[in-house]
GROMACS .gro file of C-alpha atoms in nm:
model
  369
    1MET     CA    1  -1.729  -1.512   2.230
    2SER     CA    2  -1.735  -1.332   1.892
    3PHE     CA    3  -1.362  -1.290   1.828
    4VAL     CA    4  -1.212  -1.516   1.563
    5GLU     CA    5  -0.833  -1.509   1.536
    6TRP     CA    6  -0.699  -1.412   1.193
    7ARG     CA    7  -0.595  -1.699   0.971
    8SER     CA    8  -0.426  -1.632   0.639
    9THR     CA    9  -0.653  -1.683   0.338
   10CYS     CA   10  -0.344  -1.742   0.122
   11PRO     CA   11  -0.106  -1.943   0.344
   12ASN     CA   12   0.110  -2.047   0.049
   13SER     CA   13   0.149  -1.694  -0.088
   14TRP     CA   14   0.474  -1.495  -0.083
   15PHE     CA   15   0.269  -1.224   0.087
   16SER     CA   16   0.081  -1.440   0.334
   17CYS     CA   17  -0.011  -1.202   0.617
   18ASN     CA   18   0.103  -1.317   0.963
   19PRO     CA   19   0.057  -1.096   1.274
   20GLY     CA   20   0.354  -1.106   1.509
   21GLU     CA   21   0.578  -1.227   1.226
   22ASN     CA   22   0.622  -1.078   0.878
   23GLY     CA   23   0.301  -0.873   0.885
   24PHE     CA   24   0.269  -0.711   0.542
   25LEU     CA   25   0.624  -0.795   0.432
   26PRO     CA   26   0.706  -1.110   0.233
   27ILE     CA   27   0.722  -1.432   0.434
   28ASN     CA   28   1.099  -1.450   0.373
   29LYS     CA   29   1.377  -1.217   0.265
   30PRO     CA   30   1.344  -1.122  -0.103
   31LEU     CA   31   1.584  -1.290  -0.342
   32THR     CA   32   1.859  -1.058  -0.463
   33LYS     CA   33   1.913  -1.256  -0.784
   34LEU     CA   34   1.726  -1.501  -1.001
   35PRO     CA   35   1.868  -1.853  -1.055
   36GLU     CA   36   2.123  -1.901  -1.331
   37LYS     CA   37   1.865  -2.020  -1.585
   38TYR     CA   38   1.720  -1.668  -1.575
   39GLN     CA   39   2.059  -1.494  -1.582
   40ILE     CA   40   1.968  -1.274  -1.876
   41ILE     CA   41   1.704  -1.106  -1.656
   42ASN     CA   42   1.965  -1.039  -1.386
   43ASP     CA   43   2.200  -0.899  -1.650
   44ILE     CA   44   1.943  -0.662  -1.799
   45LEU     CA   45   1.848  -0.521  -1.459
   46ASP     CA   46   2.212  -0.486  -1.352
   47ASN     CA   47   2.307  -0.315  -1.677
   48MET     CA   48   2.014  -0.080  -1.737
   49MET     CA   49   2.051   0.173  -1.452
   50ILE     CA   50   2.086   0.540  -1.547
   51SER     CA   51   2.346   0.628  -1.282
   52LYS     CA   52   2.573   0.352  -1.416
   53LYS     CA   53   2.529   0.484  -1.771
   54GLY     CA   54   2.342   0.166  -1.858
   55TYR     CA   55   2.082   0.098  -2.127
   56LEU     CA   56   1.835   0.354  -1.988
   57PHE     CA   57   2.100   0.627  -1.983
   58ASP     CA   58   2.115   0.658  -2.358
   59GLY     CA   59   1.784   0.498  -2.456
   60LYS     CA   60   1.914   0.158  -2.564
   61LEU     CA   61   1.700  -0.066  -2.345
   62GLY     CA   62   1.415  -0.106  -2.593
   63ASN     CA   63   1.647  -0.213  -2.871
   64TYR     CA   64   1.822  -0.463  -2.642
   65ILE     CA   65   1.492  -0.619  -2.530
   66ASN     CA   66   1.360  -0.644  -2.884
   67ASN     CA   67   1.674  -0.809  -3.017
   68TYR     CA   68   1.826  -1.015  -2.736
   69LEU     CA   69   1.567  -1.113  -2.475
   70PRO     CA   70   1.408  -1.451  -2.553
   71THR     CA   71   1.049  -1.537  -2.466
   72ILE     CA   72   1.088  -1.752  -2.155
   73ASP     CA   73   0.815  -2.005  -2.079
   74LEU     CA   74   0.736  -2.009  -1.705
   75THR     CA   75   0.472  -2.282  -1.717
   76ASP     CA   76   0.677  -2.525  -1.506
   77GLU     CA   77   0.804  -2.269  -1.252
   78ASN     CA   78   0.626  -2.325  -0.920
   79ASP     CA   79   0.871  -2.207  -0.653
   80VAL     CA   80   0.690  -1.927  -0.467
   81ALA     CA   81   1.006  -1.725  -0.395
   82ILE     CA   82   1.126  -1.746  -0.754
   83LEU     CA   83   0.781  -1.659  -0.890
   84ALA     CA   84   0.772  -1.351  -0.664
   85THR     CA   85   1.120  -1.252  -0.782
   86LEU     CA   86   1.025  -1.300  -1.146
   87GLN     CA   87   0.717  -1.084  -1.085
   88ARG     CA   88   0.934  -0.806  -0.946
   89ASP     CA   89   1.199  -0.833  -1.215
   90TYR     CA   90   0.974  -0.865  -1.520
   91THR     CA   91   0.754  -0.576  -1.409
   92PHE     CA   92   1.069  -0.367  -1.357
   93ILE     CA   93   1.185  -0.442  -1.709
   94ALA     CA   94   0.840  -0.387  -1.862
   95SER     CA   95   0.803  -0.050  -1.691
   96ALA     CA   96   1.152   0.054  -1.798
   97TYR     CA   97   1.089  -0.064  -2.155
   98SER     CA   98   0.761   0.122  -2.186
   99LEU     CA   99   0.854   0.446  -2.009
  100GLU     CA  100   1.211   0.477  -2.140
  101THR     CA  101   1.093   0.712  -2.414
  102SER     CA  102   0.881   0.915  -2.171
  103HIS     CA  103   1.185   0.975  -1.953
  104ASN     CA  104   1.442   1.038  -2.225
  105ASP     CA  105   1.208   1.266  -2.421
  106MET     CA  106   1.121   1.477  -2.116
  107THR     CA  107   1.135   1.847  -2.205
  108ASP     CA  108   1.318   2.115  -2.008
  109ASP     CA  109   0.988   2.229  -1.854
  110GLY     CA  110   0.921   1.879  -1.715
  111LYS     CA  111   0.673   1.747  -1.972
  112TYR     CA  112   0.704   1.375  -2.032
  113GLY     CA  113   0.742   1.217  -2.374
  114VAL     CA  114   0.508   0.949  -2.506
  115ALA     CA  115   0.570   0.598  -2.372
  116ARG     CA  116   0.601   0.283  -2.576
  117THR     CA  117   0.245   0.159  -2.570
  118ARG     CA  118   0.314  -0.199  -2.686
  119LEU     CA  119   0.500  -0.472  -2.502
  120PRO     CA  120   0.666  -0.740  -2.717
  121PRO     CA  121   0.585  -1.110  -2.655
  122GLN     CA  122   0.913  -1.165  -2.470
  123LEU     CA  123   0.770  -0.939  -2.198
  124SER     CA  124   0.396  -0.993  -2.244
  125GLU     CA  125   0.394  -1.374  -2.228
  126PRO     CA  126   0.593  -1.412  -1.902
  127LEU     CA  127   0.403  -1.123  -1.741
  128LEU     CA  128   0.066  -1.281  -1.815
  129GLN     CA  129   0.185  -1.618  -1.682
  130LEU     CA  130   0.321  -1.457  -1.365
  131SER     CA  131   0.005  -1.255  -1.314
  132LYS     CA  132  -0.197  -1.578  -1.293
  133LYS     CA  133   0.054  -1.764  -1.077
  134ASN     CA  134   0.096  -1.478  -0.828
  135ASP     CA  135  -0.266  -1.356  -0.853
  136VAL     CA  136  -0.166  -0.993  -0.911
  137PHE     CA  137  -0.174  -0.749  -1.203
  138PRO     CA  138   0.099  -0.781  -1.470
  139TRP     CA  139   0.240  -0.435  -1.394
  140LEU     CA  140   0.479  -0.282  -1.143
  141ASP     CA  141   0.317  -0.252  -0.799
  142TYR     CA  142   0.422  -0.163  -0.446
  143ALA     CA  143   0.433  -0.506  -0.280
  144TYR     CA  144   0.570  -0.753  -0.535
  145GLY     CA  145   0.751  -0.490  -0.741
  146TYR     CA  146   0.908  -0.161  -0.642
  147GLY     CA  147   0.867  -0.163  -0.265
  148LEU     CA  148   0.825  -0.446  -0.018
  149ASN     CA  149   0.983  -0.724  -0.225
  150ASN     CA  150   1.279  -0.504  -0.312
  151GLY     CA  151   1.475  -0.444   0.011
  152PHE     CA  152   1.709  -0.701   0.167
  153LEU     CA  153   1.772  -0.664   0.543
  154LYS     CA  154   2.144  -0.679   0.619
  155ASP     CA  155   2.248  -0.918   0.897
  156GLY     CA  156   2.243  -0.776   1.249
  157CYS     CA  157   2.081  -0.445   1.149
  158ASP     CA  158   1.782  -0.262   1.294
  159PRO     CA  159   1.485  -0.335   1.062
  160THR     CA  160   1.320   0.000   1.149
  161LYS     CA  161   1.609   0.196   0.989
  162HIS     CA  162   1.626   0.259   0.614
  163GLU     CA  163   2.004   0.225   0.614
  164SER     CA  164   1.968  -0.136   0.731
  165TYR     CA  165   1.851  -0.248   0.386
  166GLU     CA  166   2.020  -0.327   0.058
  167THR     CA  167   1.803  -0.223  -0.236
  168ILE     CA  168   1.782  -0.496  -0.499
  169ARG     CA  169   1.642  -0.341  -0.818
  170MET     CA  170   1.643   0.023  -0.930
  171PHE     CA  171   1.586   0.234  -1.240
  172ASN     CA  172   1.827   0.518  -1.172
  173GLY     CA  173   2.043   0.340  -0.916
  174CYS     CA  174   2.126   0.654  -0.718
  175GLN     CA  175   2.135   0.672  -0.338
  176SER     CA  176   1.814   0.875  -0.332
  177GLU     CA  177   1.621   0.601  -0.512
  178SER     CA  178   1.760   0.339  -0.276
  179GLY     CA  179   1.665   0.548   0.028
  180PHE     CA  180   1.318   0.614  -0.111
  181ILE     CA  181   1.251   0.242  -0.143
  182ASN     CA  182   1.413   0.144   0.185
  183VAL     CA  183   1.210   0.387   0.399
  184HIS     CA  184   0.893   0.214   0.283
  185VAL     CA  185   1.036  -0.130   0.359
  186ALA     CA  186   1.150  -0.016   0.705
  187MET     CA  187   0.800   0.109   0.781
  188ASP     CA  188   0.642  -0.224   0.691
  189ALA     CA  189   0.907  -0.413   0.887
  190GLN     CA  190   0.708  -0.295   1.190
  191SER     CA  191   0.373  -0.419   1.059
  192GLY     CA  192   0.408  -0.766   1.215
  193LEU     CA  193   0.412  -0.610   1.562
  194LEU     CA  194   0.135  -0.366   1.469
  195LEU     CA  195  -0.091  -0.649   1.354
  196LYS     CA  196  -0.016  -0.846   1.670
  197HIS     CA  197  -0.148  -0.549   1.871
  198GLN     CA  198  -0.453  -0.530   1.645
  199GLN     CA  199  -0.533  -0.893   1.720
  200ASN     CA  200  -0.505  -0.824   2.093
  201ILE     CA  201  -0.724  -0.516   2.067
  202LEU     CA  202  -1.001  -0.720   1.906
  203LYS     CA  203  -0.958  -1.011   2.147
  204TYR     CA  204  -0.968  -0.802   2.465
  205ALA     CA  205  -1.262  -0.599   2.340
  206ASP     CA  206  -1.450  -0.923   2.289
  207GLN     CA  207  -1.358  -1.029   2.644
  208ASN     CA  208  -1.472  -0.688   2.773
  209ASP     CA  209  -1.134  -0.652   2.949
  210THR     CA  210  -1.084  -0.275   2.929
  211ASP     CA  211  -0.754  -0.283   3.118
  212LEU     CA  212  -0.584  -0.516   2.870
  213LEU     CA  213  -0.767  -0.340   2.587
  214SER     CA  214  -0.621  -0.006   2.699
  215LYS     CA  215  -0.275  -0.159   2.723
  216SER     CA  216  -0.303  -0.307   2.371
  217LEU     CA  217  -0.427   0.026   2.232
  218SER     CA  218  -0.127   0.192   2.397
  219GLU     CA  219   0.117  -0.058   2.244
  220HIS     CA  220  -0.049  -0.013   1.906
  221HIS     CA  221  -0.002   0.363   1.937
  222LYS     CA  222   0.368   0.324   2.022
  223THR     CA  223   0.428   0.103   1.719
  224LEU     CA  224   0.234   0.337   1.491
  225GLN     CA  225   0.435   0.632   1.624
  226SER     CA  226   0.754   0.441   1.545
  227ILE     CA  227   0.631   0.386   1.189
  228ILE     CA  228   0.568   0.761   1.160
  229ASN     CA  229   0.920   0.828   1.287
  230THR     CA  230   1.051   0.608   1.008
  231LEU     CA  231   0.837   0.794   0.752
  232GLN     CA  232   0.987   1.122   0.872
  233THR     CA  233   1.335   1.009   0.765
  234MET     CA  234   1.228   1.016   0.397
  235TRP     CA  235   1.404   1.334   0.292
  236LYS     CA  236   1.715   1.237   0.489
  237ALA     CA  237   1.725   0.906   0.307
  238SER     CA  238   1.626   1.048  -0.032
  239SER     CA  239   1.675   1.398  -0.172
  240TYR     CA  240   1.353   1.534  -0.319
  241LYS     CA  241   1.567   1.699  -0.587
  242ASP     CA  242   1.648   1.352  -0.725
  243TYR     CA  243   1.290   1.225  -0.733
  244LEU     CA  244   1.227   1.300  -1.101
  245SER     CA  245   1.534   1.094  -1.194
  246PHE     CA  246   1.336   0.776  -1.121
  247ARG     CA  247   0.971   0.881  -1.083
  248THR     CA  248   0.893   0.830  -1.453
  249PHE     CA  249   0.935   0.455  -1.426
  250ILE     CA  250   0.679   0.401  -1.150
  251MET     CA  251   0.393   0.552  -1.351
  252GLY     CA  252   0.100   0.365  -1.502
  253GLN     CA  253  -0.157   0.422  -1.773
  254ILE     CA  254  -0.474   0.528  -1.589
  255GLY     CA  255  -0.489   0.905  -1.551
  256ASN     CA  256  -0.166   0.945  -1.748
  257ASP     CA  257  -0.266   1.054  -2.097
  258LYS     CA  258   0.058   1.249  -2.135
  259CYS     CA  259   0.260   0.925  -2.155
  260TYR     CA  260  -0.021   0.694  -2.265
  261PRO     CA  261  -0.259   0.896  -2.491
  262GLU     CA  262  -0.521   0.616  -2.482
  263GLU     CA  263  -0.445   0.535  -2.116
  264LYS     CA  264  -0.380   0.176  -2.230
  265ILE     CA  265  -0.088  -0.052  -2.298
  266TYR     CA  266  -0.100  -0.340  -2.546
  267PHE     CA  267   0.045  -0.684  -2.476
  268ASP     CA  268   0.150  -0.850  -2.802
  269LYS     CA  269   0.137  -1.231  -2.782
  270LEU     CA  270   0.320  -1.505  -2.968
  271ASP     CA  271   0.004  -1.621  -3.144
  272GLY     CA  272  -0.041  -1.276  -3.297
  273SER     CA  273  -0.324  -1.172  -3.067
  274VAL     CA  274  -0.316  -0.856  -2.857
  275GLU     CA  275  -0.446  -0.785  -2.507
  276GLU     CA  276  -0.534  -0.435  -2.382
  277HIS     CA  277  -0.435  -0.348  -2.027
  278MET     CA  278  -0.454  -0.038  -1.809
  279TYR     CA  279  -0.319   0.010  -1.458
  280ARG     CA  280  -0.245   0.279  -1.206
  281GLY     CA  281   0.115   0.358  -1.129
  282GLU     CA  282   0.306   0.220  -0.832
  283THR     CA  283   0.263   0.425  -0.514
  284GLY     CA  284   0.313   0.397  -0.140
  285ALA     CA  285  -0.064   0.454  -0.119
  286GLN     CA  286  -0.093   0.084  -0.214
  287ASP     CA  287   0.050   0.005   0.131
  288SER     CA  288  -0.177  -0.178   0.377
  289ILE     CA  289  -0.079  -0.023   0.712
  290ILE     CA  290  -0.315   0.275   0.726
  291PRO     CA  291  -0.615   0.099   0.564
  292SER     CA  292  -0.585  -0.179   0.822
  293ILE     CA  293  -0.605   0.082   1.100
  294ASP     CA  294  -0.889   0.272   0.932
  295ASN     CA  295  -1.095  -0.047   0.925
  296LEU     CA  296  -0.996  -0.151   1.277
  297PHE     CA  297  -1.126   0.175   1.421
  298GLU     CA  298  -1.417   0.197   1.173
  299ILE     CA  299  -1.306   0.531   1.032
  300GLU     CA  300  -1.523   0.661   0.750
  301TYR     CA  301  -1.409   0.915   0.491
  302PRO     CA  302  -1.612   1.142   0.263
  303VAL     CA  303  -1.660   1.029  -0.097
  304ASN     CA  304  -1.448   1.247  -0.326
  305LYS     CA  305  -1.192   1.205  -0.604
  306LEU     CA  306  -0.909   1.136  -0.358
  307THR     CA  307  -1.090   0.871  -0.155
  308GLU     CA  308  -1.223   0.706  -0.473
  309TYR     CA  309  -0.862   0.682  -0.591
  310LEU     CA  310  -0.743   0.540  -0.257
  311TYR     CA  311  -1.018   0.277  -0.250
  312ASP     CA  312  -0.938   0.181  -0.608
  313LEU     CA  313  -0.578   0.115  -0.505
  314ARG     CA  314  -0.689  -0.161  -0.267
  315GLN     CA  315  -0.716  -0.406  -0.557
  316TYR     CA  316  -0.342  -0.357  -0.623
  317ARG     CA  317  -0.252  -0.515  -0.290
  318PRO     CA  318  -0.170  -0.885  -0.245
  319LYS     CA  319  -0.490  -1.083  -0.194
  320ASP     CA  320  -0.405  -1.171   0.168
  321HIS     CA  321  -0.352  -0.803   0.249
  322GLN     CA  322  -0.693  -0.726   0.103
  323ALA     CA  323  -0.847  -1.006   0.308
  324TYR     CA  324  -0.684  -0.887   0.632
  325ILE     CA  325  -0.805  -0.529   0.582
  326GLU     CA  326  -1.159  -0.657   0.530
  327TYR     CA  327  -1.123  -0.892   0.830
  328ASN     CA  328  -1.044  -0.594   1.055
  329LYS     CA  329  -1.358  -0.415   0.941
  330LEU     CA  330  -1.584  -0.715   1.002
  331MET     CA  331  -1.422  -0.820   1.331
  332ALA     CA  332  -1.432  -0.467   1.478
  333LYS     CA  333  -1.809  -0.466   1.426
  334GLN     CA  334  -1.846  -0.822   1.550
  335VAL     CA  335  -1.672  -0.762   1.884
  336LYS     CA  336  -1.826  -0.410   1.918
  337LEU     CA  337  -1.480  -0.259   1.953
  338LYS     CA  338  -1.569   0.110   1.971
  339GLU     CA  339  -1.863   0.046   2.202
  340THR     CA  340  -1.629  -0.136   2.443
  341ILE     CA  341  -1.359   0.132   2.418
  342PHE     CA  342  -1.610   0.402   2.510
  343LYS     CA  343  -1.685   0.224   2.837
  344SER     CA  344  -1.337   0.320   2.960
  345THR     CA  345  -1.188   0.668   2.989
  346LYS     CA  346  -0.837   0.524   2.962
  347ALA     CA  347  -0.919   0.317   2.654
  348SER     CA  348  -1.091   0.616   2.494
  349LEU     CA  349  -0.780   0.828   2.548
  350GLU     CA  350  -0.563   0.558   2.391
  351LEU     CA  351  -0.800   0.546   2.094
  352LEU     CA  352  -0.762   0.922   2.051
  353LYS     CA  353  -0.382   0.884   2.051
  354ASN     CA  354  -0.412   0.630   1.771
  355LEU     CA  355  -0.650   0.849   1.573
  356ASN     CA  356  -0.413   1.141   1.614
  357CYS     CA  357  -0.132   0.927   1.471
  358ILE     CA  358  -0.342   0.859   1.163
  359ARG     CA  359  -0.397   1.234   1.126
  360ILE     CA  360  -0.023   1.296   1.160
  361PHE     CA  361   0.066   1.016   0.917
  362ARG     CA  362  -0.175   1.134   0.648
  363GLY     CA  363  -0.067   1.495   0.692
  364LYS     CA  364   0.305   1.414   0.668
  365HIS     CA  365   0.256   1.187   0.369
  366TRP     CA  366   0.055   1.457   0.194
  367ASN     CA  367   0.326   1.715   0.268
  368LEU     CA  368   0.599   1.482   0.140
  369THR     CA  369   0.404   1.431  -0.180
   0.00000   0.00000   0.00000
């Protein structure tokens, strides 16, 4: 037997990857608020939203941060849920602080203003501490930040529906921003089942059981089709006309010389030193669903600017997501998955259905973009 069941490489992580359970979502529901000792962070995020005429509405966030936010030492904070929440909330504030001027100085023809390219110590110091504790970059990302750690499933609701979630943090605060976030969360709510089918596909290929392999491929296809159906609700959940009202704040430095002329941001520290950082912006392309399937079925793509960008985004995923994606690639080869599938007409047909779903998903996502 060559099949080795997946075991999390980061079992104590907030994004420990568990087939049949949370999948690519956090291991528990995201926290909607930080504990009282961090209340100032809750207050800033509650009071900054554009739609509520908060700090971002009239460009007052930067001044508030500079004058009223203390530098909080997180050395002794070890609770994994609180650390994940702090990661989300501090990266939200840092992105809003930096890109506030880009958004408010946007011209009538859609050209962005220049961002603030320096973060003060009261943002830099906690971000650098959190980056080490959570083993992620100190900038807004898809998993810990804007997406998967940012939607709270309401009791008794269907997790595959975007309307079943309460969005926790937002920049604009409008319904379109909430819907935009929640569609992504609802898609990944189905990843636990998808990964369970992936484990079965690998196991039954190793056992050379083409009947159960075909059945598992079929179940995988059904779940993937359901994820696509959720993706297709995007412009019902979120009006594309509202996208620019919050898009500014999910941008990064790399490839964005309009907002960041040097494509860098500087972290000022309490000891007077400065660190240079540069990151890509948050994007649903940092999601792990499609790359896990690509590697499972050993799909190869041509090398071009787009695929180089997509591969670069893999480092922005939680470490356990990265490990699972690589596991699928290695295990598919080890159990000779495609070779076994091709022994069966039924299994081959089910593989084609899955491949067609990937084609549909990529096409629809491209069209949405």
